[in-house]
Amino acid sequence: MRILVTGGAGYLGSHVTVALTERGHDVVVVDDLSAGNPAAVSRAEALTGARIPLHAVDVADIDALERIFDTERVEAVVHLAGRRPSGGRAHGPLDYYETNLGATFTLLRCMVWYGVDRLVAASTGAVYGSDPVVPSHESGPRADSSFGRAALMAEQVLADVARANRGLRTAALRCFSVAGAHPSGTIGEHAPRGGGLFSMLGQVALGQRDELDVHGGDHPTPDGTPVRDVVHVDDVAGAFVAALDALGRTDRPFSAWNAGSGRPASVLELVRTFAEAVGQRIPYRVVDRRPGDVAVSCADPTLAAEELGWRPRRTLEDACVDHWRWQSRNPAGYPGLIGGERPWRGGVGHRLRVVPPLRVGHGA
Ligand SMILES: NC(=O)c1ccc[n+]([C@@H]2O[C@H](COP(=O)([O-])OP(=O)(O)OC[C@H]3O[C@@H](n4cnc5c(N)ncnc54)[C@H](O)[C@@H]3O)[C@@H](O)[C@H]2O)c1
């Protein structure tokens, strides 16, 4: 199938792009490069030997998106473009509603116009709220943050639009703490100054940061630090492939599945495991909690196992080792880091297409 991957130049998107391509699909990436990097796509090409076009457009730009649907013969969509709280930049409620919710409208609009009938979107464990029932089962979302609410609203839009359009099937994969990197060490989370916990651990190990701030040592957890469900990015990428396959077998208009490991680990456990993988001490200090931080977040992965046949195969140790291979080989992120590769300067050496605005009407 020819699959449009939005956010394909990002962390999760580059791994999903590789997994879909290895599965035999043709992938077309749409990414506005606000957080993603074209090198992620060119490295996905190098890993798979496939040609992967990249359209550098905002997925909420309906004219540009329509042009892509018009020219790329899209048959299914995997939607990963979005803002996330640990993406290295501060985002607020408007960013989440505008991008994470708003892009859902433009994508569905184009899918309905062009008769594209399968979409799998990234959602989040944040839909279970700041005081979740753990392990969290798919039936119990009660989001209370703007990030979680925007994701839950997007899921509701996916469900409503699919119910109203015969044949359209949509799904949300609720991702938890995605970690690790492709075992080649060539793609991973591009977060030279911030990013998620693993990127910050790597920054400490590289001497780019003196110590790790552990937010909150007084949570009701065994060691007082927050507990997270860490899942390897390649396992999550496999969940997207499995979900897309499952949409080919079901008449259900909308499905939601947890893409978590179901294995809770405290932040201090993560620090210890990472330190062992890296072979050096990781200095840390416990600081105040951040507003809205969840004490324990952990998925119940049973439904995904039953309905998708998906089970995470990689361990926390695998995630640490793979993440470190990526970050130690790419200490400043993507640009210009692997033998002779140059930073991106507007498409030089890369198949970038800037899509001109569409001039025809949109129909009814
Ligand atoms: N990484 C995690 O732990 C995690 C956990 C839960 C949910 N998620 C969700 O999964 C999705 C992907 O996350 P990620 O970790 O890969 O983040 P990321 O920031 O690495 O990737 C997101 C990509 O989307 C692109 N993008 C953002 N807004 C866009 C727009 N309007 N048009 C086109 N492209 C746009 C960015 O340039 C980036 O390449 C996000 O929606 C995120 O909320 C991620």
XYZ file of C-alpha atoms in Angstrom, residues 176-323:
148
model
C 3.277 5.818 26.629
C 6.956 6.660 27.286
C 8.559 5.836 23.971
C 12.315 5.255 24.270
C 15.294 3.706 22.521
C 16.360 3.998 18.917
C 16.877 1.909 15.807
C 19.683 -0.611 16.500
C 21.725 0.838 13.598
C 22.249 3.984 15.716
C 21.386 6.139 12.686
C 17.885 7.324 13.668
C 16.610 8.308 17.094
C 15.185 11.216 19.064
C 16.633 14.484 17.744
C 16.728 16.589 20.910
C 20.165 18.152 21.301
C 19.166 20.367 24.227
C 16.090 18.854 25.825
C 13.812 16.042 24.786
C 12.541 13.130 26.805
C 14.141 11.521 29.845
C 16.435 9.270 27.802
C 17.838 12.168 25.775
C 18.521 14.050 28.999
C 20.212 11.004 30.526
C 22.368 10.828 27.414
C 23.212 14.526 27.712
C 24.473 13.903 31.255
C 26.512 10.880 30.094
C 28.024 13.005 27.306
C 28.915 15.815 29.733
C 26.512 18.209 27.971
C 24.512 18.552 31.191
C 25.954 18.372 34.728
C 23.213 16.279 36.256
C 19.712 15.009 35.695
C 16.806 16.774 37.388
C 14.462 14.119 38.750
C 11.131 15.873 39.181
C 9.430 14.742 42.360
C 10.778 12.458 45.066
C 7.617 12.397 47.164
C 5.181 10.564 44.901
C 3.251 7.612 46.377
C 5.579 5.147 44.609
C 8.127 2.676 46.057
C 11.104 5.076 45.752
C 9.109 8.327 45.614
C 9.952 9.082 41.966
C 7.408 8.893 39.121
C 6.724 5.500 37.572
C 6.476 5.195 33.797
C 5.637 2.633 31.155
C 8.709 2.621 28.929
C 8.298 1.010 25.529
C 10.939 0.640 22.818
C 10.347 2.824 19.752
C 10.807 -0.147 17.392
C 8.121 -2.047 19.284
C 5.792 0.956 18.958
C 6.608 1.150 15.241
C 5.588 -2.519 15.009
C 2.302 -1.665 16.722
C 1.514 0.875 13.979
C 2.186 -1.735 11.295
C -0.028 -4.249 13.141
C -2.804 -1.677 13.630
C -2.838 -0.820 9.935
C -3.097 -4.525 9.102
C -5.925 -4.912 11.620
C -7.933 -2.131 9.958
C -7.952 -4.268 6.824
C -9.743 -7.037 8.760
C -12.341 -5.110 10.722
C -15.648 -3.351 10.062
C -15.372 -1.413 13.327
C -15.254 2.315 12.466
C -12.914 3.229 15.326
C -10.555 1.331 17.620
C -8.232 2.460 20.397
C -5.315 0.342 21.565
C -2.646 0.892 24.180
C 0.875 0.730 22.762
C 2.582 0.379 26.124
C 4.819 -2.298 27.582
C 2.752 -2.875 30.730
C 6.052 -2.886 32.665
C 6.238 -0.054 35.189
C 9.671 1.406 36.063
C 10.486 4.319 38.357
C 12.656 7.187 37.165
C 15.421 6.063 39.546
C 15.261 2.556 38.078
C 15.609 4.101 34.621
C 18.613 6.127 35.769
C 20.278 2.987 37.173
C 19.560 0.898 34.066
C 20.827 3.643 31.782
C 23.989 4.090 33.875
C 24.708 0.355 33.528
C 24.158 0.464 29.755
C 26.486 3.434 29.395
C 29.004 2.127 31.917
C 29.277 5.339 33.875
C 27.697 7.081 36.844
C 24.781 9.420 36.091
C 24.649 12.257 38.653
C 21.111 13.372 39.490
C 19.296 15.571 41.963
C 15.702 15.323 43.080
C 13.842 18.601 42.526
C 10.237 19.756 42.882
C 7.457 18.025 41.021
C 6.254 19.706 37.827
C 2.625 20.815 37.801
C 0.388 18.085 36.431
C 3.016 15.332 36.670
C 1.441 11.891 36.996
C 2.740 9.644 39.796
C 2.208 6.351 37.962
C 1.450 5.807 34.293
C 1.246 2.261 32.986
C -0.672 0.613 30.173
C -2.726 -2.527 30.205
C -1.482 -3.969 26.890
C -3.907 -6.932 26.848
C -6.270 -5.611 24.168
C -3.441 -4.884 21.717
C -2.115 -8.411 22.297
C -5.557 -9.957 21.700
C -6.670 -7.865 18.734
C -3.396 -6.971 17.037
C -1.240 -9.910 18.094
C 1.233 -7.244 19.200
C 3.508 -7.646 22.195
C 6.577 -5.536 22.927
C 9.660 -7.740 22.510
C 12.410 -5.394 23.685
C 13.448 -4.786 27.280
C 14.263 -1.624 29.180
C 17.936 -2.577 28.843
C 17.503 -2.804 25.046
C 15.984 0.681 25.033
C 18.930 2.061 27.048
C 21.603 0.372 24.909
C 19.948 1.355 21.605
C 19.314 4.912 22.743
